[in-house]
Amino acid sequence: TFTLKNGIENMLKQMLPGKVEMVEAING
């Protein structure tokens, strides 16, 4: 779900702030 995806992105932002941009680019 969108909520789950958003939660995962928030977790990644805390752990891997440099890679979140790449993940967002892939997921569009």
Short mmCIF file of C-alpha atoms in Angstrom, two decimals:
data_model
loop_
_atom_site.label_atom_id
_atom_site.label_comp_id
_atom_site.label_asym_id
_atom_site.label_seq_id
_atom_site.Cartn_x
_atom_site.Cartn_y
_atom_site.Cartn_z
CA THR A 1 0.00 0.00 0.00
CA PHE A 2 1.03 3.62 -0.34
CA THR A 3 1.24 3.94 3.44
CA LEU A 4 3.63 1.00 3.68
CA LYS A 5 5.77 2.36 0.85
CA ASN A 6 5.87 5.76 2.53
CA GLY A 7 6.88 4.18 5.83
CA ILE A 8 9.69 2.26 4.14
CA GLU A 9 10.93 5.41 2.43
CA ASN A 10 10.96 7.24 5.76
CA MET A 11 13.02 4.43 7.27
CA LEU A 12 15.43 4.53 4.34
CA LYS A 13 15.77 8.29 4.71
CA GLN A 14 17.01 7.73 8.26
CA MET A 15 19.34 4.86 7.36
CA LEU A 16 20.49 5.70 3.84
CA PRO A 17 19.79 9.38 3.09
CA GLY A 18 22.03 9.24 0.03
CA LYS A 19 20.22 6.30 -1.59
CA VAL A 20 16.66 7.52 -1.10
CA GLU A 21 16.93 9.80 -4.14
CA MET A 22 17.90 6.83 -6.30
CA VAL A 23 14.99 4.77 -4.95
CA GLU A 24 12.55 7.61 -5.63
CA ALA A 25 13.92 7.97 -9.16
CA ILE A 26 13.39 4.26 -9.84
CA ASN A 27 9.90 4.18 -8.35
CA GLY A 28 9.04 7.48 -10.02
#
